[in-house]
PDB file of C-alpha atoms and ligand atoms in Angstrom:
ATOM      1  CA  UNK A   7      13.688 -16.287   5.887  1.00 90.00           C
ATOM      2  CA  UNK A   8      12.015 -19.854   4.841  1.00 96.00           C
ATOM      3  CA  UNK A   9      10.004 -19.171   2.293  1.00 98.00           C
ATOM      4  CA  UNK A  10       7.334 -22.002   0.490  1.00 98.00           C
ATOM      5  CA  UNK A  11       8.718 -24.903  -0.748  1.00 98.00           C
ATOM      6  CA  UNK A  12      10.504 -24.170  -3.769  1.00 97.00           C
ATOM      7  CA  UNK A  13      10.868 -20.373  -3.234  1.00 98.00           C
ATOM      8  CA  UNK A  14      13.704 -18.331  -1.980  1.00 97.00           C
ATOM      9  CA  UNK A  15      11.949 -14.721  -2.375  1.00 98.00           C
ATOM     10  CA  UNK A  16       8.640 -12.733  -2.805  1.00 98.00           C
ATOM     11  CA  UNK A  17       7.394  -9.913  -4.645  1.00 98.00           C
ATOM     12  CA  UNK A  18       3.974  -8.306  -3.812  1.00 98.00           C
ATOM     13  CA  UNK A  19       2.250  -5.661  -6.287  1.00 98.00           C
ATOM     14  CA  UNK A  20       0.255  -3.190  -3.906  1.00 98.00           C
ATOM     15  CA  UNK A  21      -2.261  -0.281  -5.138  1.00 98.00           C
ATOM     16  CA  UNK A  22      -3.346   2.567  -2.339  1.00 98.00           C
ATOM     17  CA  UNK A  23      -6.045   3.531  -3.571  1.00 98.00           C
ATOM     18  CA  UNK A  24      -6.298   7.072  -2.539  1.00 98.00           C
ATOM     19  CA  UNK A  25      -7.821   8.935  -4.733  1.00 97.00           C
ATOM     20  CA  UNK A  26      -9.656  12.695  -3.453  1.00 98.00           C
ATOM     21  CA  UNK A  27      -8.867  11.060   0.641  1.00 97.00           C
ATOM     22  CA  UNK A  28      -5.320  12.114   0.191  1.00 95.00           C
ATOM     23  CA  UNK A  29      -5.805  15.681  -0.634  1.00 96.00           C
ATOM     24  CA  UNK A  30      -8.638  16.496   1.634  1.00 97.00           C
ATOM     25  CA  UNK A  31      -7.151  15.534   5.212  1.00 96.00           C
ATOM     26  CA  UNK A  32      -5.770  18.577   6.932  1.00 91.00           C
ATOM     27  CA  UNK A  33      -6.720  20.252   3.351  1.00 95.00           C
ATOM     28  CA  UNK A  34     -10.462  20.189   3.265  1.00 96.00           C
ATOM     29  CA  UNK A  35     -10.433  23.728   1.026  1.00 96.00           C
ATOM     30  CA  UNK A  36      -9.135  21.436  -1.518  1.00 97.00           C
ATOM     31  CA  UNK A  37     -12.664  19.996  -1.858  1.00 97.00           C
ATOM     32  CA  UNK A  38     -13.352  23.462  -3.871  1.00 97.00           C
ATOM     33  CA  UNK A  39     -10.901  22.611  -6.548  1.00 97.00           C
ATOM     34  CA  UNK A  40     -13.046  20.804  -9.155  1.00 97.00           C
ATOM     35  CA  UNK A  41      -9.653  20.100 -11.624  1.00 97.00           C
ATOM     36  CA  UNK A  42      -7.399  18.869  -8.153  1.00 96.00           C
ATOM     37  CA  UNK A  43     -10.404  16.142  -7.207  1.00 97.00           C
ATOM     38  CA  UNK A  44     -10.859  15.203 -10.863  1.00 98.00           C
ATOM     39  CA  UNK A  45      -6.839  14.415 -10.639  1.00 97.00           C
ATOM     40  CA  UNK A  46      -7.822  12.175  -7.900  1.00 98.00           C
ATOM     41  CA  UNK A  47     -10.863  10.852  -9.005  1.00 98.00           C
ATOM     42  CA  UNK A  48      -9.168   9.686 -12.140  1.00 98.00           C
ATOM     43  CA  UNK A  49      -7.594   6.521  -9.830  1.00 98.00           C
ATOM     44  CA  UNK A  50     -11.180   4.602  -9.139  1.00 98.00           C
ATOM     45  CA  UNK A  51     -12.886   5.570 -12.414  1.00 98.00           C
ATOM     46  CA  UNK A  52     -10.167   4.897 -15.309  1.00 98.00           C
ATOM     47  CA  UNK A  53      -6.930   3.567 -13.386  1.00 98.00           C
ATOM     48  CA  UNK A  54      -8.623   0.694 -10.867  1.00 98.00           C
ATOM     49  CA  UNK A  55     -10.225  -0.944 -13.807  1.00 98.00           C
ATOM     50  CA  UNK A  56      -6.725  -0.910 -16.249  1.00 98.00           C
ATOM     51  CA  UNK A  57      -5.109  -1.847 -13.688  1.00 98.00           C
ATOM     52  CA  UNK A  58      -6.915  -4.493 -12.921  1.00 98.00           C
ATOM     53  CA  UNK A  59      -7.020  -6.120 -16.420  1.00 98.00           C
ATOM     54  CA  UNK A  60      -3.214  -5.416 -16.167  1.00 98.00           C
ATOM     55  CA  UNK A  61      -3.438  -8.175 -12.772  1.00 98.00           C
ATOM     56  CA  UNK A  62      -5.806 -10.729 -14.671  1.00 98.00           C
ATOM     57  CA  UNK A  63      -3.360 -10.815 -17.943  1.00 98.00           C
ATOM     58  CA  UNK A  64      -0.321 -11.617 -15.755  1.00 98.00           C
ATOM     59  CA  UNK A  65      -2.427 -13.948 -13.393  1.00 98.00           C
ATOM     60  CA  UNK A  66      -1.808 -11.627 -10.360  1.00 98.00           C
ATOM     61  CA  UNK A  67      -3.389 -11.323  -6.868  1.00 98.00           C
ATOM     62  CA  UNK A  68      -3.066  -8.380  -5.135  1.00 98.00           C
ATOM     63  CA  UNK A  69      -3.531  -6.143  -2.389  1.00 98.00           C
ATOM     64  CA  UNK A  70      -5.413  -2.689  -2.278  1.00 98.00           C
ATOM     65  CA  UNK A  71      -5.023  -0.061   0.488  1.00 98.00           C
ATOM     66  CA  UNK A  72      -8.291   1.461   0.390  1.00 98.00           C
ATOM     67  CA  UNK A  73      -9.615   4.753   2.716  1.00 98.00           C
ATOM     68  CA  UNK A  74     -12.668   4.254   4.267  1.00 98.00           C
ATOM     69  CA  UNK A  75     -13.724   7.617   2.343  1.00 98.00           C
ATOM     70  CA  UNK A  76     -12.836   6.037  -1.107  1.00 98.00           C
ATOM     71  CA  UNK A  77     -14.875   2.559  -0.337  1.00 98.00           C
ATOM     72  CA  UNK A  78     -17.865   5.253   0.230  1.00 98.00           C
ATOM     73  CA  UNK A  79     -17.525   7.290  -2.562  1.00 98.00           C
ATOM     74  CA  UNK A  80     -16.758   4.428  -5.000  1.00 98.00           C
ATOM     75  CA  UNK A  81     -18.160   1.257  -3.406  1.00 98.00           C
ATOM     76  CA  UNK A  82     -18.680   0.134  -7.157  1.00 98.00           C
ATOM     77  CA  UNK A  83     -14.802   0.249  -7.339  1.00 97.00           C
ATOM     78  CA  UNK A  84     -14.225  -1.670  -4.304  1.00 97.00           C
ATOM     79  CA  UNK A  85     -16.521  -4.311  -5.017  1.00 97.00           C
ATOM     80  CA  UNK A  86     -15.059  -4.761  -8.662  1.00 98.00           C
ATOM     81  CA  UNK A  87     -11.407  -5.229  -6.681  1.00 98.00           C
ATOM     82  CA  UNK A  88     -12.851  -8.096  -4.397  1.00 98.00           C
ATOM     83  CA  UNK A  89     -14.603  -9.520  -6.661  1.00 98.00           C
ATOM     84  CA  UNK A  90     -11.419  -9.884  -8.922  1.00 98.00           C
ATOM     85  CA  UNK A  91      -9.982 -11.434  -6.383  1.00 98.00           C
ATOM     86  CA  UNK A  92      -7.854  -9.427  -4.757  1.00 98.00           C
ATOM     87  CA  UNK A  93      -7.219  -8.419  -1.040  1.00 98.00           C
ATOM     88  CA  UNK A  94      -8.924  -5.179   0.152  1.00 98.00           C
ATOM     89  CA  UNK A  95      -6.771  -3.752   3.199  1.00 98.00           C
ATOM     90  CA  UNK A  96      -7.152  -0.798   5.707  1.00 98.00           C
ATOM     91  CA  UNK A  97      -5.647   2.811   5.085  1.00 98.00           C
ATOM     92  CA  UNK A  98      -7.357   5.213   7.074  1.00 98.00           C
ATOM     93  CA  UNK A  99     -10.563   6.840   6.639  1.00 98.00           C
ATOM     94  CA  UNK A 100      -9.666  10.099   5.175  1.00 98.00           C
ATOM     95  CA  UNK A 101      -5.850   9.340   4.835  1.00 98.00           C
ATOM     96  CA  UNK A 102      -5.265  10.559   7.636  1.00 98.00           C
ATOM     97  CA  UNK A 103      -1.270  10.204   9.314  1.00 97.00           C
ATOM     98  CA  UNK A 104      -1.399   8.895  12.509  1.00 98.00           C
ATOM     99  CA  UNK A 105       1.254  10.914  13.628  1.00 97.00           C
ATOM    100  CA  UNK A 106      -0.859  14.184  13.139  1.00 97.00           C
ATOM    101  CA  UNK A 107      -3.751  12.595  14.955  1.00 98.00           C
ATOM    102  CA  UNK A 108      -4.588  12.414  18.748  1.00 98.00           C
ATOM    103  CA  UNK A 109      -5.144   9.041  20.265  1.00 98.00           C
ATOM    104  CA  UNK A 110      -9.084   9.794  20.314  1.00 98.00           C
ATOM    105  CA  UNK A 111      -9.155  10.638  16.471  1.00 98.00           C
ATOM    106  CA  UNK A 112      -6.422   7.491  15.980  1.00 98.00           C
ATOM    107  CA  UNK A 113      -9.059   5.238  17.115  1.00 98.00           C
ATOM    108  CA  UNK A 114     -11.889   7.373  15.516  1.00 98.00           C
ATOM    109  CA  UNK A 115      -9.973   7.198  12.274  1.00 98.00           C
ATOM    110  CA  UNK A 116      -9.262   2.993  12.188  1.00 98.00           C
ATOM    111  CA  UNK A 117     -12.807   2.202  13.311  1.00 98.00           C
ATOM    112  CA  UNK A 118     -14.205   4.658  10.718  1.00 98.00           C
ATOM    113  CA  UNK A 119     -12.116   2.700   8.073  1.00 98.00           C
ATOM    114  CA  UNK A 120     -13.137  -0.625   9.492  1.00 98.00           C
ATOM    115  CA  UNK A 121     -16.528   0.150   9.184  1.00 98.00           C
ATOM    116  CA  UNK A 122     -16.802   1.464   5.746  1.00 98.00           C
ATOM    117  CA  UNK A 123     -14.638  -1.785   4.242  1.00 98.00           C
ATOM    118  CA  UNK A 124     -17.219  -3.552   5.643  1.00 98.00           C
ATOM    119  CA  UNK A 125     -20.481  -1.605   4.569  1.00 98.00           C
ATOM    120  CA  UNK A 126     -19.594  -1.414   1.250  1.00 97.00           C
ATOM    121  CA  UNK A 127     -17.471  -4.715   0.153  1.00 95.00           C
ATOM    122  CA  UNK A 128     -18.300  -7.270   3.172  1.00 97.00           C
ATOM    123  CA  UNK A 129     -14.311  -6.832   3.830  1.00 97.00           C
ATOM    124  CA  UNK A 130     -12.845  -7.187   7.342  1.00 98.00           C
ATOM    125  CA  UNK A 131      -9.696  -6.751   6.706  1.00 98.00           C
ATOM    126  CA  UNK A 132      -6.206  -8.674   7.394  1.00 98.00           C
ATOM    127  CA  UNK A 133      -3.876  -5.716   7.191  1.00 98.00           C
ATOM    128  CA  UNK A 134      -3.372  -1.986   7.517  1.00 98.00           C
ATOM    129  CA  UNK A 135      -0.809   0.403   5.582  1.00 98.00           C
ATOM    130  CA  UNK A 136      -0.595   4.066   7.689  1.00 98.00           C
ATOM    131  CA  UNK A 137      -1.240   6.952   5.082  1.00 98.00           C
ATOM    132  CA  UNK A 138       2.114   8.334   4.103  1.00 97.00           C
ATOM    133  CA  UNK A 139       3.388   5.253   5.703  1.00 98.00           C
ATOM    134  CA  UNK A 140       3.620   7.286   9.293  1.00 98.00           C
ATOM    135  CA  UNK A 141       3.038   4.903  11.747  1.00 97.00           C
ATOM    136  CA  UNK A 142       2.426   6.478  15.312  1.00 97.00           C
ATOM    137  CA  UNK A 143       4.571   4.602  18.309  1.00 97.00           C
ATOM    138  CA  UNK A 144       0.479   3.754  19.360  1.00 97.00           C
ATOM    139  CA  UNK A 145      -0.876   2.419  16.047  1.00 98.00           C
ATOM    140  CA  UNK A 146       0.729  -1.477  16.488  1.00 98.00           C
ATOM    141  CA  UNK A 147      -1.566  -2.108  19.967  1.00 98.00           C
ATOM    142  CA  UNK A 148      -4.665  -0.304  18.813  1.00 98.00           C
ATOM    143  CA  UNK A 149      -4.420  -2.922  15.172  1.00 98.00           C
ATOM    144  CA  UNK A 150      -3.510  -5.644  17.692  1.00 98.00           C
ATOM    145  CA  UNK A 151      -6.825  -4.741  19.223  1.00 98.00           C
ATOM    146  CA  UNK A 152      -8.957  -4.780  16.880  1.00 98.00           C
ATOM    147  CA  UNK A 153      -7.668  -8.509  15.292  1.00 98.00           C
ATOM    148  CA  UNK A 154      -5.081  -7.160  12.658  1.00 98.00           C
ATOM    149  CA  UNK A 155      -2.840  -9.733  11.373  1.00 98.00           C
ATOM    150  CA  UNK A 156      -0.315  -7.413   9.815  1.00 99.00           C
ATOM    151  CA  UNK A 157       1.130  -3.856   9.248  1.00 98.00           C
ATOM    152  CA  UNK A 158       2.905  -2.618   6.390  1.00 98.00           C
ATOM    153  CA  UNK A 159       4.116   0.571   6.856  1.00 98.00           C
ATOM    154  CA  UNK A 160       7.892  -0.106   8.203  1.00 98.00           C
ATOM    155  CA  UNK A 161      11.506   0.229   6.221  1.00 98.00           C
ATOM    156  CA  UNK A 162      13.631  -1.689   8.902  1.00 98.00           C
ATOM    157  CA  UNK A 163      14.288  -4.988   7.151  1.00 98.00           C
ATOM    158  CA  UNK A 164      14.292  -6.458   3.227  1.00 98.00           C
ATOM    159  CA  UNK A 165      11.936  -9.072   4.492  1.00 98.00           C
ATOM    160  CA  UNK A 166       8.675  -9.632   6.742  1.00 98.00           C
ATOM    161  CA  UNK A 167       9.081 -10.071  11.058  1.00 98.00           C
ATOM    162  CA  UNK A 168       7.244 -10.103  13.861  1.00 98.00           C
ATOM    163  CA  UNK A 169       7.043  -6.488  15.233  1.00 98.00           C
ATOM    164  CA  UNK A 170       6.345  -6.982  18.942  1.00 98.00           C
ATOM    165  CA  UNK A 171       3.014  -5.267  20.855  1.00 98.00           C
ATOM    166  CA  UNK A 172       3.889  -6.129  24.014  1.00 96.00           C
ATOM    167  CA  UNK A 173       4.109  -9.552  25.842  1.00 95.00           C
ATOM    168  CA  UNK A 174       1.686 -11.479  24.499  1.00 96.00           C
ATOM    169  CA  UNK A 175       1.244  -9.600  21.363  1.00 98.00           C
ATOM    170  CA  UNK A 176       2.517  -9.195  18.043  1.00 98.00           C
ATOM    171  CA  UNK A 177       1.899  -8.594  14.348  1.00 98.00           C
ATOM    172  CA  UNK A 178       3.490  -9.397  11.119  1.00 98.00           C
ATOM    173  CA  UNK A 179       5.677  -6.552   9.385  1.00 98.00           C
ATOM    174  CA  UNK A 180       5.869  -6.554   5.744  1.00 98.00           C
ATOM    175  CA  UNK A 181       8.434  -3.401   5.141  1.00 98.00           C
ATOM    176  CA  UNK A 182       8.152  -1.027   2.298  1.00 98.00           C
ATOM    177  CA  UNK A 183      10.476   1.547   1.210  1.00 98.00           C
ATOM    178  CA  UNK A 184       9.966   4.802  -0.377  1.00 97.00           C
ATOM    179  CA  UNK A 185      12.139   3.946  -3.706  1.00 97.00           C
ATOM    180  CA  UNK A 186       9.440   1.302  -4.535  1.00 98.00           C
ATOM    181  CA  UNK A 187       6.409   3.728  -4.804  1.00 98.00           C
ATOM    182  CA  UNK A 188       4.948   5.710  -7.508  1.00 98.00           C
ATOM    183  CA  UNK A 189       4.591   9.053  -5.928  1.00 96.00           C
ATOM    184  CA  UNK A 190       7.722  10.098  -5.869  1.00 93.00           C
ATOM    185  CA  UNK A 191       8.354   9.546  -9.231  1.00 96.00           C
ATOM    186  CA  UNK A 192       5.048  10.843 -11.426  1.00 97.00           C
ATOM    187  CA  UNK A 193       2.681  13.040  -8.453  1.00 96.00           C
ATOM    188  CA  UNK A 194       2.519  16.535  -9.989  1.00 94.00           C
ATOM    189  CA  UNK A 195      -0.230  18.767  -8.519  1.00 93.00           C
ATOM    190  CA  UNK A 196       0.985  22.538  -8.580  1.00 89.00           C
ATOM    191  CA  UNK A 197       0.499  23.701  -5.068  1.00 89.00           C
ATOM    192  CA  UNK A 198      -0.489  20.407  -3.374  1.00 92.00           C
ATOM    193  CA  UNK A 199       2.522  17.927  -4.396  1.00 92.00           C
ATOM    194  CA  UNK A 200       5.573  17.046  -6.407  1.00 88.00           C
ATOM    195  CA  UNK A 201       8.485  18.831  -7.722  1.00 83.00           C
ATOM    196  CA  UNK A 202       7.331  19.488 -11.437  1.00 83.00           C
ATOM    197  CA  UNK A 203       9.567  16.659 -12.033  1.00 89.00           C
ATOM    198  CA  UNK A 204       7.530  13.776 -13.933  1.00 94.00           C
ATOM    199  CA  UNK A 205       9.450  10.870 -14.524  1.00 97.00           C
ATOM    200  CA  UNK A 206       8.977   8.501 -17.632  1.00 98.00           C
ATOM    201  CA  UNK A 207       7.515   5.280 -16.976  1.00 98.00           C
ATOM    202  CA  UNK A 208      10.485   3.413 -18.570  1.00 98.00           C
ATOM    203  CA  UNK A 209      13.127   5.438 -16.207  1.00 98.00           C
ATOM    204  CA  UNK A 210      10.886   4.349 -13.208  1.00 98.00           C
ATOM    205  CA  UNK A 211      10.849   0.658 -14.213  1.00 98.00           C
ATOM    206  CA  UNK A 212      14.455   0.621 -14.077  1.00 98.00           C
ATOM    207  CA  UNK A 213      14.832   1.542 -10.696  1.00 98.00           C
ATOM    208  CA  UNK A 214      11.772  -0.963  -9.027  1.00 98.00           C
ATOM    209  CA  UNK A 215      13.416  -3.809 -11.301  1.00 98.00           C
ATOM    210  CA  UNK A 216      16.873  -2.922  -9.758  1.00 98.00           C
ATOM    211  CA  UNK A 217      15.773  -3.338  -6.590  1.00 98.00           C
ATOM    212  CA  UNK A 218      13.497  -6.669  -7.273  1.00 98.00           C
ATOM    213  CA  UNK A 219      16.852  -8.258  -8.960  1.00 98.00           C
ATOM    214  CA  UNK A 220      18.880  -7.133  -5.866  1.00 98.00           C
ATOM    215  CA  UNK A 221      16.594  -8.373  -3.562  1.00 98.00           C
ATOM    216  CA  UNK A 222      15.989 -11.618  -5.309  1.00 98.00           C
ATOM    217  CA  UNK A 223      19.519 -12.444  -5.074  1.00 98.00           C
ATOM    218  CA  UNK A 224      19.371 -11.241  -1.107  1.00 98.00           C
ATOM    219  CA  UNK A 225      16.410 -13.736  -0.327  1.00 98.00           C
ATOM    220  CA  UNK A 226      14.203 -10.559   0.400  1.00 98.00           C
ATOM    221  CA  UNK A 227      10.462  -9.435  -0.079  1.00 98.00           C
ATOM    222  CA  UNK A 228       9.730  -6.822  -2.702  1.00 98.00           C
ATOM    223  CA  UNK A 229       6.647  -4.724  -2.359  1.00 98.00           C
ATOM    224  CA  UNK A 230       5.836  -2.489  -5.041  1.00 98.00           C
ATOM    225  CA  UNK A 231       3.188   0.566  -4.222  1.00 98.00           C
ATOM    226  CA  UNK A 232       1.506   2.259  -6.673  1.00 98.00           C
ATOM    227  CA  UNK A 233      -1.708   4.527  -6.757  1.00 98.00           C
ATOM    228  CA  UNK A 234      -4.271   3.903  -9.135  1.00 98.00           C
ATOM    229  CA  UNK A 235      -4.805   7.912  -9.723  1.00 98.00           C
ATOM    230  CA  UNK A 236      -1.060   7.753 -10.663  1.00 98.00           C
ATOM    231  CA  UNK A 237       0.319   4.510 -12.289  1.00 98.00           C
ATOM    232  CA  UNK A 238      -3.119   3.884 -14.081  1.00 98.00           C
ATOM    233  CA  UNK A 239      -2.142   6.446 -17.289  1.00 98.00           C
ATOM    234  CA  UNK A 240      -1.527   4.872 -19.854  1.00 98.00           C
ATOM    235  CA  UNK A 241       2.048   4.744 -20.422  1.00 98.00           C
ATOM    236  CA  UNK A 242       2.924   3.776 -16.592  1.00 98.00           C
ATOM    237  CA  UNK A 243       0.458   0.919 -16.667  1.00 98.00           C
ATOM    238  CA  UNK A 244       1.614  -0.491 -19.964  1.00 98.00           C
ATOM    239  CA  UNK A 245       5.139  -0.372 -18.361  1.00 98.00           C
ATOM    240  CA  UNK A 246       3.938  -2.033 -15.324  1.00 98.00           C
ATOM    241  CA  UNK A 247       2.641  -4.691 -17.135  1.00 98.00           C
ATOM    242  CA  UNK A 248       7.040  -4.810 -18.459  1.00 98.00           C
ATOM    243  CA  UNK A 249       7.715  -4.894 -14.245  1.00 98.00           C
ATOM    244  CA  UNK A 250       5.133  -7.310 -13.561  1.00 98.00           C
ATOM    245  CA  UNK A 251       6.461  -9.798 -16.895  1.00 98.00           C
ATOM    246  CA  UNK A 252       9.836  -9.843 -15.481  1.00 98.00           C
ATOM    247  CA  UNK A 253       8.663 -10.527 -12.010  1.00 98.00           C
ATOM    248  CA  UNK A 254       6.638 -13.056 -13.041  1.00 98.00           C
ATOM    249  CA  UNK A 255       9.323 -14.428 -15.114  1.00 98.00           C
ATOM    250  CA  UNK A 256      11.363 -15.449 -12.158  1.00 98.00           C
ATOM    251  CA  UNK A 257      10.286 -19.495 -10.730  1.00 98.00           C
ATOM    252  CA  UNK A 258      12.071 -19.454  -7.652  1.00 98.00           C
ATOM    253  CA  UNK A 259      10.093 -15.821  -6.468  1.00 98.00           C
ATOM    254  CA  UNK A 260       6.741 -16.744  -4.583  1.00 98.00           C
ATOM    255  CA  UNK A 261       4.127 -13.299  -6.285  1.00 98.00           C
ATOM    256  CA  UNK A 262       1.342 -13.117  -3.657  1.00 98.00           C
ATOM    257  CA  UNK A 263      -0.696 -10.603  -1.605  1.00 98.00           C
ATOM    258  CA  UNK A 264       0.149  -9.037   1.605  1.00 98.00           C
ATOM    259  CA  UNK A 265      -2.053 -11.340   3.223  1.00 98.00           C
ATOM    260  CA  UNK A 266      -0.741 -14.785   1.923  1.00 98.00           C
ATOM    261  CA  UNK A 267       2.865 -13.329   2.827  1.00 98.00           C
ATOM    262  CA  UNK A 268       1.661 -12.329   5.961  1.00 98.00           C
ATOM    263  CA  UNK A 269       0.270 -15.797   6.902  1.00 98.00           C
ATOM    264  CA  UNK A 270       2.938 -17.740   6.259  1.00 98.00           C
ATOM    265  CA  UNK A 271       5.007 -15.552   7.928  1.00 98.00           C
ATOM    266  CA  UNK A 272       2.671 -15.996  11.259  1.00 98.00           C
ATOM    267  CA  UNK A 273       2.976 -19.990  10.836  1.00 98.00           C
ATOM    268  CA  UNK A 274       6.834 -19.576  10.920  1.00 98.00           C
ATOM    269  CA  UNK A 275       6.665 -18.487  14.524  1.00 97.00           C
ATOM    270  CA  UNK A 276       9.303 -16.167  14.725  1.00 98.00           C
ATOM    271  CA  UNK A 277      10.425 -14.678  18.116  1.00 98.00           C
ATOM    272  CA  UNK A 278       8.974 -11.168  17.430  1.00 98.00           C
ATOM    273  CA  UNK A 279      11.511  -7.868  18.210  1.00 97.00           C
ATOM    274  CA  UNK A 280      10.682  -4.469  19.342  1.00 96.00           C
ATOM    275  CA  UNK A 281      11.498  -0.958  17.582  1.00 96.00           C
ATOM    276  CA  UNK A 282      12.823   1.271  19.942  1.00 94.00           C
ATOM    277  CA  UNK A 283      11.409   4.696  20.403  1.00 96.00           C
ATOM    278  CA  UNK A 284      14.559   7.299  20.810  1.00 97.00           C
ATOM    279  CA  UNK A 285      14.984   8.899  24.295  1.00 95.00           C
ATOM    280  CA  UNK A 286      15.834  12.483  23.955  1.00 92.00           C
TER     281      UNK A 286
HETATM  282 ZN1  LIG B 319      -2.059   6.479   0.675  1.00 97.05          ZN
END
């Protein structure tokens, strides 16, 4: 991958911003918990605006996943995030997985989200990240439709490609990977999610900076996830702040938002490839 002019990696810090959207698709009884959506709510109020001093201290620009159903319920939030700044991306309307959704509510679901990001922040926005990262085999040409310039959702690569729509069509893959994301390591909500097993901040440090050192050396694209409701204690964002000092740290790796990567991936122009879809 050629990366800018004195560069031979990137690193991207990216914050889904969930909150109550991710427990209330497929789950609406959920709504009746007042402690569960408190849990969630926690991410907008209290971890959005730590973690954003976190990104202004370390001089950061980053991207936030945000549900159309979050933008509504906290368009305060959302507007603090642009006007920090950052990039404000497309992740569902209620968190929903396209892979449990019917074309119909696929569609109903993106243009939902499209419309809210732009009712309450003025955002039309560059990328989309599927909920759970559960892309449907449908979900590349309906965001080539409607003008996306990227899709990060994918774990087939260490750095960003063209995934081909069709012919004449393609869009920008940044890939992710399920070791580099917050959930699995602190989400504890008896019933809902989570083993019981709540790692310390410092233990999940080590493993995202063990994978940003490794891919360093391999020329690759690190993208960090973490959710606001989650990584916005405390103790995890103090030990972000670690992460994001030894990222930071590092001259030759380009830190910039999904979109920036995505863009000068596009001007590259790569001969885009297809994922396969098993026969069985
Ligand atoms: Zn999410």
């Amino acid at each position: 991958m050629n990366w800018p002019p004195g560069f031979t990696g990137a690193a991207a810090f990216t914050f889904d911003v969930d909150a109550e959207s991710a427990i209330l698709w497929n789950a609406p009884h959920n709504a009746d918990r007042m402690s569960v959506i408190s849990h969630q709510a926690y991410g907008p109020l209290v971890g959005v605006p730590r973690l954003l001093g976190l990104l202004e201290r370390h001089r950061i620009r980053s991207t936030f996943f945000v549900p159309g159903y979050t933008a509504e319920r906290y368009p305060q939030t959302v507007r603090a995030i642009a006007a920090a700044g950052h990039e404000i991306c497309h992740h569902g309307y209620l968190h929903e997985q396209p892979t449990g959704l019917t074309p119909a509510q696929e569609i109903e679901a993106l243009d939902r989200g499209l419309d809210a990001l732009r009712r309450t922040a003025g955002v039309t926005p560059a990328g989309y990240r599927a909920p759970m990262w559960d892309l449907s085999w449908r979900t590349p040409a309906l965001l080539a439709e409607r003008g996306f310039l990227y899709d990060s959702s994918l774990m087939d690569a260490d750095e960003p490609y063209e995934l081909r729509v069709d012919s004449s069509r393609s869009l920008v893959e940044i890939p992710i990977q399920w070791s580099l994301d917050d959930w699995e390591q602190f989400c504890y909500l008896p019933d809902i999610s989570g083993s019981g097993l709540i790692e310390t901040p410092a233990k999940a440090r080590e493993l995202w900076q063990a994978e940003f050192d490794a891919l360093r050396e391999a020329g690759g694209c690190w993208v960090m996830t973490n959710h606001p409701f989650l990584t916005g204690r405390p103790s995890r964002a103090r030990e972000l702040g670690r992460l994001m000092e030894h990222v930071t740290s590092h001259a030759d790796v380009w830190v910039a938002t999904l979109g920036e990567i995505a863009g000068h991936v596009r001007g590259l122009g790569l001969t885009p490839r297809s994922i396969v879809r098993p026969e069985l």
